[in-house]
Structures are given as C-alpha cells and as structure tokens.
Amino acid sequence: MAKSQNFLSTLVGSFSQGAADNPTVAMEEAAFRHHGMDVRYINCEVAPADLGDAVRGARAMGWVGFNCSMPHKVAVIEHLDGLGESARIMGAVNCAVRQGDKFIGENTDGKGFLKSLMDVVDPAGKRVVMFGAGGAARAIAVELALAGASAITIVNRGRDRGQSLVDLLNRETKAKAELTVWEGDYKVPEGTDIVVNATSIGLFPDLDARLALDVATLRPGMVVADVIANPPKPRLIRDAEALGCKAVSGRGMLVNQGVIGIKYWTGVDVDPGVMQDELARIFDA
Ligand code: NDP
C-alpha cells in the first residue's frame, strides 16, 4: 500500500529592504537541513508601503512566523496582535511568532546578544559601558537591564539619540542609566565590568576602523563584546584579546538570534555550530 506523504512544508521568512545582503536564510536553512526539519525560510524584499500586505499574506499562507529587518522593525508593530516584554519596551520587533491565530512581536537582537554574553558572564549586578544608541544598542541595553545589569553608561556621538535610550532605560527598567556624549578617545571608568560596541564601526570592509577609545583603559578580566558579525574578529575584539580581556564576538549574536527565532517558531533547539559554520563558509572563505 502506498505510504501517505506530506508535501506541505512549515513556512517562515523575512521581510526587509536590502534582503539580498541578508545571510539569515542561508544560516537557518542550513540548520533545517542538518536537523531534517521540513521548514522553509523565504527571504522577501518588501517596500514599506507593502508591509501590511506582506504580513496579511504571511497570515493567509499559514506562516508560523517571520523576521523583520530594516526598515520595518518599528512599522511592523501596527500589523501585529501583541508584543513580548522587551519588544514592547524597545518599541521594535525583529521576529513575529504565531500563537494560535495571532502574531506576537518579539525582539531577538538583544536576546541573541545576551545568550552569547551569558557564555562568559552573567550581567546581573554588573556595570556596563555601551557605545552607540541605535537599533542594536537599544535592543541590547534593554535586555541587559532586564537581565539585572545595575548601571549602563551609553556613550554616543549624537546627544538626542543617546539621551532617548537613557530615558527609556531609566523609565522602564531598574538599571541606572546615564549618557556620555562621545568626544575624543573615551576612557573606560574603573569598576566597569562589561564594554559593548553597538555601533557599526569595524564592519566589513572597514577592517581597521577603530573606536575612539583609549584601549589602555580596557583592563584584564573585563568583558568586551562587539555587535559586528563580519569580520568575526573586528579590531576591538583583537585589541581586547591582546589586553587579556574576555571577548564576545557579534558572530555569536547573529547565530543565537537565529537559534532563538527557530525555537520560537518550531519549538526545536537547533545546533548553533551548524549555523556558525554556514556563516564562516559565506563570510570568511
Ligand atoms: P543604527 O544606524 O540604528 O545605529 C548606529 C549607531 O552607531 C548610532 O548610535 C551611531 O551614532 C553610531 N555610529 C555609527 N558610526 C559611527 C561613528 N563613525 N562614530 C561614532 N558612532 C557611530 O544601526 P544599528 O544599531 O541597527 O546597527 C549597528 C551595528 O550593529 C551594525 O553594524 C549592524 O551590522 C550590527 N548588528 C549586528 C547584529 C548581529 O546579530 N550581530 C544584529 C543587529 C545589528 P549616532 O547616533 O551618533 O549617529
């Protein structure tokens, strides 16, 4: 007797502009293949005016979730049915998750970072210095604060963006946040436990770009983390390792947000090593 077969895959995907440069599809499909999961990730170029239709389409086609990248992370919220705690505080969503007939917005940028950081240090009770106040910085700072970081100094070039993140942290979380406007080489204060680069400085192809930072103030034992996923060891990470700091690369953040998204959508814990290898094949070969 013929065996019954299922030709209907589980669908997830991504809506963004500049979708052709986004490696998430390759990374996630490598994990699906490795684990024998019948899931497809559809990477879609979506203009802002079409975002509502794209979300309605995902709903109509039974997608179990989707990522949202630039420029849709804020605009997507009005098309969703609810928000997770950190996404609500940040006001930004990069991962929508189907729950029954609802799409709930989550933000895995900061959660991916936190998972990487936790391999090295638990931020509870720790003092953090963070460079940058854009989307990645917002996501990371909120997750660090929710994870119990006691103090967060935001160091940013633009005062307004920096102040708005500081106000958000002080209003919505228990962390004590303050702003330093970034002028000249920043000196990391003594007593700092964790230093985070959440700017785009160091991103490929500008391999030797350096943060305006007095690296002599990075002390052995400090944790130094970067959001830059390509190259895997940007200059800050190389400097930090040479000085005896514990380094956390942005490659792990990218992989972990994929792992967390797949767990939200399918309930499966995939092997991060497979996704790490796929990114190395794409970026570093
Ligand atoms: P945004 O444009 O939202 O923010 C950029 C931030 O960097 C701002 O705070 C900006 O300061 C600061 N900045 C940029 N250039 C300089 C400079 N030359 N000197 C000082 N400050 C500077 O970008 P995102 O937050 O979305 O992304 C930041 C980086 O994070 C990107 O490189 C992105 O690739 C990476 N990222 C990595 C992820 C991962 O999974 N590894 C996930 C998401 C992002 P100002 O306000 O003064 O302009």
Short mmCIF file of C-alpha atoms and ligand atoms in Angstrom, two decimals, residues 70 73 94 109 113 131-138 155-159 161-162 182 197-201 203 212 226-230 249-255 257, ligand 1:
data_model
loop_
_atom_site.label_atom_id
_atom_site.label_comp_id
_atom_site.label_asym_id
_atom_site.label_seq_id
_atom_site.Cartn_x
_atom_site.Cartn_y
_atom_site.Cartn_z
CA MET A 70 15.48 47.25 8.08
CA LYS A 73 11.28 46.87 12.79
CA ASN A 94 12.57 41.70 14.51
CA ASP A 109 18.60 41.02 18.58
CA PHE A 113 23.48 39.06 22.29
CA PHE A 131 28.99 52.59 22.60
CA GLY A 132 26.05 53.50 20.34
CA ALA A 133 22.35 54.21 20.77
CA GLY A 134 20.83 52.89 17.52
CA GLY A 135 18.58 49.87 17.00
CA ALA A 136 21.13 47.24 18.07
CA ALA A 137 22.16 49.28 21.12
CA ARG A 138 18.55 49.76 22.19
CA VAL A 155 28.41 56.59 25.06
CA ASN A 156 27.06 58.13 21.86
CA ARG A 157 28.12 60.77 19.36
CA GLY A 158 24.63 62.19 18.92
CA ARG A 159 23.20 63.55 22.19
CA ARG A 161 19.59 59.55 20.35
CA GLY A 162 21.77 58.74 23.36
CA TRP A 182 31.31 60.75 22.80
CA ASN A 197 30.43 48.17 20.89
CA ALA A 198 26.92 48.53 19.46
CA THR A 199 27.95 50.92 16.65
CA SER A 200 28.72 49.89 13.08
CA ILE A 201 32.42 50.78 13.49
CA LEU A 203 32.03 46.39 9.90
CA ALA A 212 37.55 56.42 19.64
CA ASP A 226 31.00 43.60 19.79
CA VAL A 227 27.90 43.53 17.56
CA ILE A 228 29.96 43.28 14.38
CA ALA A 229 29.33 39.85 12.82
CA ASN A 230 31.60 40.31 9.80
CA SER A 249 32.01 38.47 19.11
CA GLY A 250 28.95 39.65 17.16
CA ARG A 251 29.00 36.44 15.11
CA GLY A 252 27.59 34.60 18.12
CA MET A 253 24.84 37.23 18.47
CA LEU A 254 23.77 36.69 14.87
CA VAL A 255 23.78 32.91 15.22
CA GLN A 257 19.15 35.21 17.30
P1 NDP B 1 21.84 52.31 13.65
O1 NDP B 1 22.07 53.07 12.40
O2 NDP B 1 20.48 52.23 14.24
O3 NDP B 1 22.81 52.94 14.81
C1 NDP B 1 24.18 53.13 14.58
C2 NDP B 1 24.86 53.62 15.85
O4 NDP B 1 26.27 53.67 15.61
C3 NDP B 1 24.44 55.01 16.30
O5 NDP B 1 24.47 55.07 17.71
C4 NDP B 1 25.54 55.90 15.70
O6 NDP B 1 25.74 57.09 16.43
C5 NDP B 1 26.74 55.01 15.85
N1 NDP B 1 27.81 55.29 14.88
C6 NDP B 1 27.84 54.92 13.57
N2 NDP B 1 29.00 55.34 13.01
C7 NDP B 1 29.70 55.96 14.00
C8 NDP B 1 30.97 56.61 14.06
N3 NDP B 1 31.77 56.67 12.97
N4 NDP B 1 31.38 57.12 15.23
C9 NDP B 1 30.59 57.05 16.33
N5 NDP B 1 29.37 56.48 16.35
C10 NDP B 1 28.94 55.94 15.19
O7 NDP B 1 22.43 50.86 13.38
P2 NDP B 1 22.07 49.50 14.16
O8 NDP B 1 22.05 49.77 15.61
O9 NDP B 1 20.90 48.86 13.52
O10 NDP B 1 23.34 48.60 13.78
C11 NDP B 1 24.61 48.86 14.36
C12 NDP B 1 25.52 47.69 14.01
O11 NDP B 1 25.04 46.52 14.66
C13 NDP B 1 25.61 47.36 12.52
O12 NDP B 1 26.97 47.21 12.18
C14 NDP B 1 24.91 46.04 12.40
O13 NDP B 1 25.53 45.23 11.41
C15 NDP B 1 25.15 45.43 13.78
N6 NDP B 1 24.13 44.44 14.13
C16 NDP B 1 24.57 43.18 14.39
C17 NDP B 1 23.67 42.21 14.72
C18 NDP B 1 24.18 40.83 14.99
O14 NDP B 1 23.37 39.92 15.07
N7 NDP B 1 25.49 40.64 15.16
C19 NDP B 1 22.22 42.47 14.79
C20 NDP B 1 21.86 43.86 14.54
C21 NDP B 1 22.82 44.79 14.20
P3 NDP B 1 24.85 58.43 16.20
O15 NDP B 1 23.57 58.23 16.97
O16 NDP B 1 25.72 59.48 16.80
O17 NDP B 1 24.66 58.54 14.73
#
